[in-house]
PDB file of C-alpha atoms in Angstrom:
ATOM      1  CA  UNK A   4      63.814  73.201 100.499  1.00 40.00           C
ATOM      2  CA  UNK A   5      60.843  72.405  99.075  1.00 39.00           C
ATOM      3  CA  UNK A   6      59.951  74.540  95.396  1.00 41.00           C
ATOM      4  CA  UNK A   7      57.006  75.926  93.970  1.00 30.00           C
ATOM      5  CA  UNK A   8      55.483  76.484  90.637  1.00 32.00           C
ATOM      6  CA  UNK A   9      53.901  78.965  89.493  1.00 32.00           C
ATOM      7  CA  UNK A  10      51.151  77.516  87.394  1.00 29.00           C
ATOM      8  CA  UNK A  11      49.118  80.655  86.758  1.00 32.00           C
ATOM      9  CA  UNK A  12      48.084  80.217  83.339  1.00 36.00           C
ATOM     10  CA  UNK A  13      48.258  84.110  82.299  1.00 38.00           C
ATOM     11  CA  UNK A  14      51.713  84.241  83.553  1.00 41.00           C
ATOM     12  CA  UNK A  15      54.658  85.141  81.735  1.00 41.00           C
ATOM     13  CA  UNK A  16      57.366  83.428  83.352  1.00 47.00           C
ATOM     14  CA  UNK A  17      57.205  79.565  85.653  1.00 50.00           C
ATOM     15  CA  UNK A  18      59.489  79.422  88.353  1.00 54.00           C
ATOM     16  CA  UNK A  19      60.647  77.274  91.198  1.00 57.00           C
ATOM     17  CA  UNK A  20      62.506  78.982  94.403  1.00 60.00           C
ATOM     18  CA  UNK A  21      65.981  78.425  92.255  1.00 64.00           C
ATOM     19  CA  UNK A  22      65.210  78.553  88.887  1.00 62.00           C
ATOM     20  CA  UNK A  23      62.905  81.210  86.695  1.00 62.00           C
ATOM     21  CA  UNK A  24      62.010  80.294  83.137  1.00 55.00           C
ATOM     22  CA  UNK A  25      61.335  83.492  81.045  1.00 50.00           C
ATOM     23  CA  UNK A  26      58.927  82.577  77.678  1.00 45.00           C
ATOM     24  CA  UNK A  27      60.236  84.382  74.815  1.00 44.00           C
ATOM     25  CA  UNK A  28      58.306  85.483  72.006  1.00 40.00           C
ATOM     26  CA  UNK A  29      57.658  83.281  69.323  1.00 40.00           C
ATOM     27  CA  UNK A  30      57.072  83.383  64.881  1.00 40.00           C
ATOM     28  CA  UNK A  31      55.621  80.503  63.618  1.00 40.00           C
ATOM     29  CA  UNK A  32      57.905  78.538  61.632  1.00 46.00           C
ATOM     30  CA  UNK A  33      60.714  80.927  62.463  1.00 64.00           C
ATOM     31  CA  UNK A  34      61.434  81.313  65.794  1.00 80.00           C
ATOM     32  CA  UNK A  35      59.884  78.080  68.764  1.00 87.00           C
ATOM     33  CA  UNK A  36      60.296  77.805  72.387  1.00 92.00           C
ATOM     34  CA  UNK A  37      60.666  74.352  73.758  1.00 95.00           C
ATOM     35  CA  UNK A  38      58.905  72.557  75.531  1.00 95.00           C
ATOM     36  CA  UNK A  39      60.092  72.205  79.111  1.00 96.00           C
ATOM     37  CA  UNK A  40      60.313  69.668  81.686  1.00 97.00           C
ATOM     38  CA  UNK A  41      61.119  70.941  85.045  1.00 96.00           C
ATOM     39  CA  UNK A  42      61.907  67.878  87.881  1.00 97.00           C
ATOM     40  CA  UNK A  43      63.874  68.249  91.246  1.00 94.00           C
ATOM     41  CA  UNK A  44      65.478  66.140  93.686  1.00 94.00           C
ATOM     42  CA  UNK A  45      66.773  67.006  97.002  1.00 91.00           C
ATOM     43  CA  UNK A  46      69.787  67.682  95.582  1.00 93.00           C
ATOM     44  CA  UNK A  47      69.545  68.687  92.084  1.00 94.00           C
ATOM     45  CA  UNK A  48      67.614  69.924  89.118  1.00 95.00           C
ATOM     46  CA  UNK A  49      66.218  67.946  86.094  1.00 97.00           C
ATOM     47  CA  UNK A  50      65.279  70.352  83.128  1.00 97.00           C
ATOM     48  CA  UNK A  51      64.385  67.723  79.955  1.00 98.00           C
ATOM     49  CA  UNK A  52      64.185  70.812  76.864  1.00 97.00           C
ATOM     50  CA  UNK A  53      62.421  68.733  74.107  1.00 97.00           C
ATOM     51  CA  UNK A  54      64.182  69.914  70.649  1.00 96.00           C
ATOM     52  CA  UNK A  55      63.400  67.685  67.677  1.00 93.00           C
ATOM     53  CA  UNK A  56      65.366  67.717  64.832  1.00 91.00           C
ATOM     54  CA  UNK A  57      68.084  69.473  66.840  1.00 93.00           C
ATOM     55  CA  UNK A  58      71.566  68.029  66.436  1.00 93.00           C
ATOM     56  CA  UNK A  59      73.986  68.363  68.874  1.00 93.00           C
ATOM     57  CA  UNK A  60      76.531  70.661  67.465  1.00 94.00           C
ATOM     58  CA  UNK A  61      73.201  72.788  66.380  1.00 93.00           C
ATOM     59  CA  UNK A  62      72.457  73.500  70.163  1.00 96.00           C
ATOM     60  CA  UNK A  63      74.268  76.194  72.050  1.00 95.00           C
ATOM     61  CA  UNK A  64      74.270  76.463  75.807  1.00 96.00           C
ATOM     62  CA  UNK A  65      75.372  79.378  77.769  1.00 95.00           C
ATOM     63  CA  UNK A  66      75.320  80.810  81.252  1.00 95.00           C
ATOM     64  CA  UNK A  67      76.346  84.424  81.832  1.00 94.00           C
ATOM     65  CA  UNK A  68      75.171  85.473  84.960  1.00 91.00           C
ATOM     66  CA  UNK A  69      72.014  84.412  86.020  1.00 91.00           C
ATOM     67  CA  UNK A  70      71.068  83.953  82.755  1.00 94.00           C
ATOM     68  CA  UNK A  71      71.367  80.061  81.236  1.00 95.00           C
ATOM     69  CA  UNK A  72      70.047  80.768  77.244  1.00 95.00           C
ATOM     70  CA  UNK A  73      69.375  77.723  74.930  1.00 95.00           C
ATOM     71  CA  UNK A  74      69.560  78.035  71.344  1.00 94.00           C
ATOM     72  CA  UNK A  75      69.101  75.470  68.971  1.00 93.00           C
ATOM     73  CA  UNK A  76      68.332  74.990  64.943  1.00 90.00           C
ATOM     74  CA  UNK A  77      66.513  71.942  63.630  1.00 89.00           C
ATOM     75  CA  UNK A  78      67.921  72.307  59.951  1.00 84.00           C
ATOM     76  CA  UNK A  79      65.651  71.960  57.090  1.00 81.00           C
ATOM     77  CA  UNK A  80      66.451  70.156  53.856  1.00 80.00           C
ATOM     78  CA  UNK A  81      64.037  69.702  50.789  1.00 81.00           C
ATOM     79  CA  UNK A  82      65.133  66.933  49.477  1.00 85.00           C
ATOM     80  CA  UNK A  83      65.844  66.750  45.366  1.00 90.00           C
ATOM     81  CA  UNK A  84      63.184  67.778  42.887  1.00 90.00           C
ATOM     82  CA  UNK A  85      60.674  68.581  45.574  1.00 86.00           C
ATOM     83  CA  UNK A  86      58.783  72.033  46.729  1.00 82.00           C
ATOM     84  CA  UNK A  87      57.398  73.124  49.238  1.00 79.00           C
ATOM     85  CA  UNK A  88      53.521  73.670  48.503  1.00 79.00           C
ATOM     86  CA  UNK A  89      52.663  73.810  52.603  1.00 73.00           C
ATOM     87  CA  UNK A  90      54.719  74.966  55.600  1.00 68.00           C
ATOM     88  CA  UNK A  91      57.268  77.761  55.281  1.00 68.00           C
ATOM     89  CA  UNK A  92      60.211  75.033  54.138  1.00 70.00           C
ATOM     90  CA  UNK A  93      62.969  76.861  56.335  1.00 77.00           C
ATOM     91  CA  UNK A  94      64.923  76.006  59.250  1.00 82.00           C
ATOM     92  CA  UNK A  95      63.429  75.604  62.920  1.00 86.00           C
ATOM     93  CA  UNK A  96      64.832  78.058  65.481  1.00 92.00           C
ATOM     94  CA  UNK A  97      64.125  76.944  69.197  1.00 93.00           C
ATOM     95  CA  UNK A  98      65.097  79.086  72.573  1.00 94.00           C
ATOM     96  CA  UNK A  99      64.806  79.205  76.002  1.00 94.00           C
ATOM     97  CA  UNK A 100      66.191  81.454  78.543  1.00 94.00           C
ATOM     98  CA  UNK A 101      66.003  80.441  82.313  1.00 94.00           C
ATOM     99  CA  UNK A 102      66.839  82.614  85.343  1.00 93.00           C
ATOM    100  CA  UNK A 103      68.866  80.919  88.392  1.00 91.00           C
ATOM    101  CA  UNK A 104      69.374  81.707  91.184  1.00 90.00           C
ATOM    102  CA  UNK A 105      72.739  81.174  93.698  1.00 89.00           C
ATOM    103  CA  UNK A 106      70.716  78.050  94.594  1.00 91.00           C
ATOM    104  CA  UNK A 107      72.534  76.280  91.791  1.00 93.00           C
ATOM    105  CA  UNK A 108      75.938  75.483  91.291  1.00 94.00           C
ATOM    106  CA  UNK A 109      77.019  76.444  88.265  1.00 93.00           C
ATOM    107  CA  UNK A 110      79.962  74.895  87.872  1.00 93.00           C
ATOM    108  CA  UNK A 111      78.231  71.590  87.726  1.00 94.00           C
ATOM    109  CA  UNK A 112      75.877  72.098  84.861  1.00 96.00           C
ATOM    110  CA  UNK A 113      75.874  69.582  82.594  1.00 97.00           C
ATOM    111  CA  UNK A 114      74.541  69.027  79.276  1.00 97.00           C
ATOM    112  CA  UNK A 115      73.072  65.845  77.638  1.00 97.00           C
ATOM    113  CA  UNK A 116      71.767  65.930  74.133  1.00 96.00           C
ATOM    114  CA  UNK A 117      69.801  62.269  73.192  1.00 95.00           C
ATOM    115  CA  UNK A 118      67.159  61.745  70.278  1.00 93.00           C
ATOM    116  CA  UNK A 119      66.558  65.224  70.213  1.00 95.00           C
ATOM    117  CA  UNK A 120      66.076  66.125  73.857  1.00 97.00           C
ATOM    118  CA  UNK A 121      68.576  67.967  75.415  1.00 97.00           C
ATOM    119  CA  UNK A 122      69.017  67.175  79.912  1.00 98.00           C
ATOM    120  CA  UNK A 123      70.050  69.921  81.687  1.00 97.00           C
ATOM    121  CA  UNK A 124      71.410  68.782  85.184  1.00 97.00           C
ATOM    122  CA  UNK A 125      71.730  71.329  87.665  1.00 96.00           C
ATOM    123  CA  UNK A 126      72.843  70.534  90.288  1.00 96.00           C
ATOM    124  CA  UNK A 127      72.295  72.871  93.817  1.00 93.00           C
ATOM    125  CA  UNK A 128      74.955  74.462  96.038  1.00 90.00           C
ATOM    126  CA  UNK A 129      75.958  72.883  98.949  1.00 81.00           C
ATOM    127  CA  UNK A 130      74.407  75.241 101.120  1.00 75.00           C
ATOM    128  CA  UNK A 131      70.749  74.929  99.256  1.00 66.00           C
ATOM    129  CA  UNK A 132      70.605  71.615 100.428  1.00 65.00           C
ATOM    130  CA  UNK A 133      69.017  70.143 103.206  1.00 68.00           C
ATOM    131  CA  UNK A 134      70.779  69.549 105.808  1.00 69.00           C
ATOM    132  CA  UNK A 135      69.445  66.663 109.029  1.00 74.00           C
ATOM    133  CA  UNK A 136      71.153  68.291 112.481  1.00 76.00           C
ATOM    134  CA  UNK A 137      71.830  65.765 115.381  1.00 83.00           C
ATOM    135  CA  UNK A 138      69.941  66.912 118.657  1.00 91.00           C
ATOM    136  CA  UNK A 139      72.394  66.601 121.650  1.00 87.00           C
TER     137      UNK A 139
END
């Protein structure tokens, strides 16, 4: 099954046929949303979520429905007898939200956090993949 994405500039959400990535709203300095590498293969999902500064036991991953939600916190430290005099000196909130559909299996989601990019694998359902019939 081949996917598409929307690339509309002016829209609010890029999708594929089995995966929907909603943009939340974003504060500066506060509150980020990732940047977001979508890639497929015939028989999976690639999402590459970049996250610098994130440490792995700072990201959170969850699926509840069709929801998968990524939260992370890069975590800010001013080191010893400095001040901040530009920048807002606080910690880095980043997160994404992505909408899947029954296209993906969900129970073989995996998570990979390396040098502060976190790989999503998602792999999809048995019956979402192609499938080459022999012609009697």
């Amino acid at each position: 099954m081949s996917s598409t994405l929307d690339t509309n500039k002016s829209s609010n959400t890029c999708e594929t046929n089995a995966l929907e990535c909603e943009k939340v709203s974003t504060t500066p300095a506060l509150r980020m949303r990732p940047r977001v590498d979508i890639m497929e293969q015939e028989d999976r999902y690639l999402l590459k979520v970049d996250l610098p500064g994130v440490h792995k036991d700072d990201l959170d991953v969850t699926l509840e429905k069709e929801t998968l939600s990524l939260k992370g916190v890069a975590r800010f430290d001013l080191p010893e007898g400095f001040r901040v005099v530009s920048g807002c000196g606080s910690d880095r909130c980043y997160e994404r939200t992505f909408r899947i559909s029954d296209e993906i299996d969900r129970e073989g989601i995996t998570v990979e956090m390396k040098n502060g990019v976190a790989w999503l694998d998602l792999p999809k359902s048995a019956m979402a993949q192609k499938t080459k019939l022999t012609v009697k």
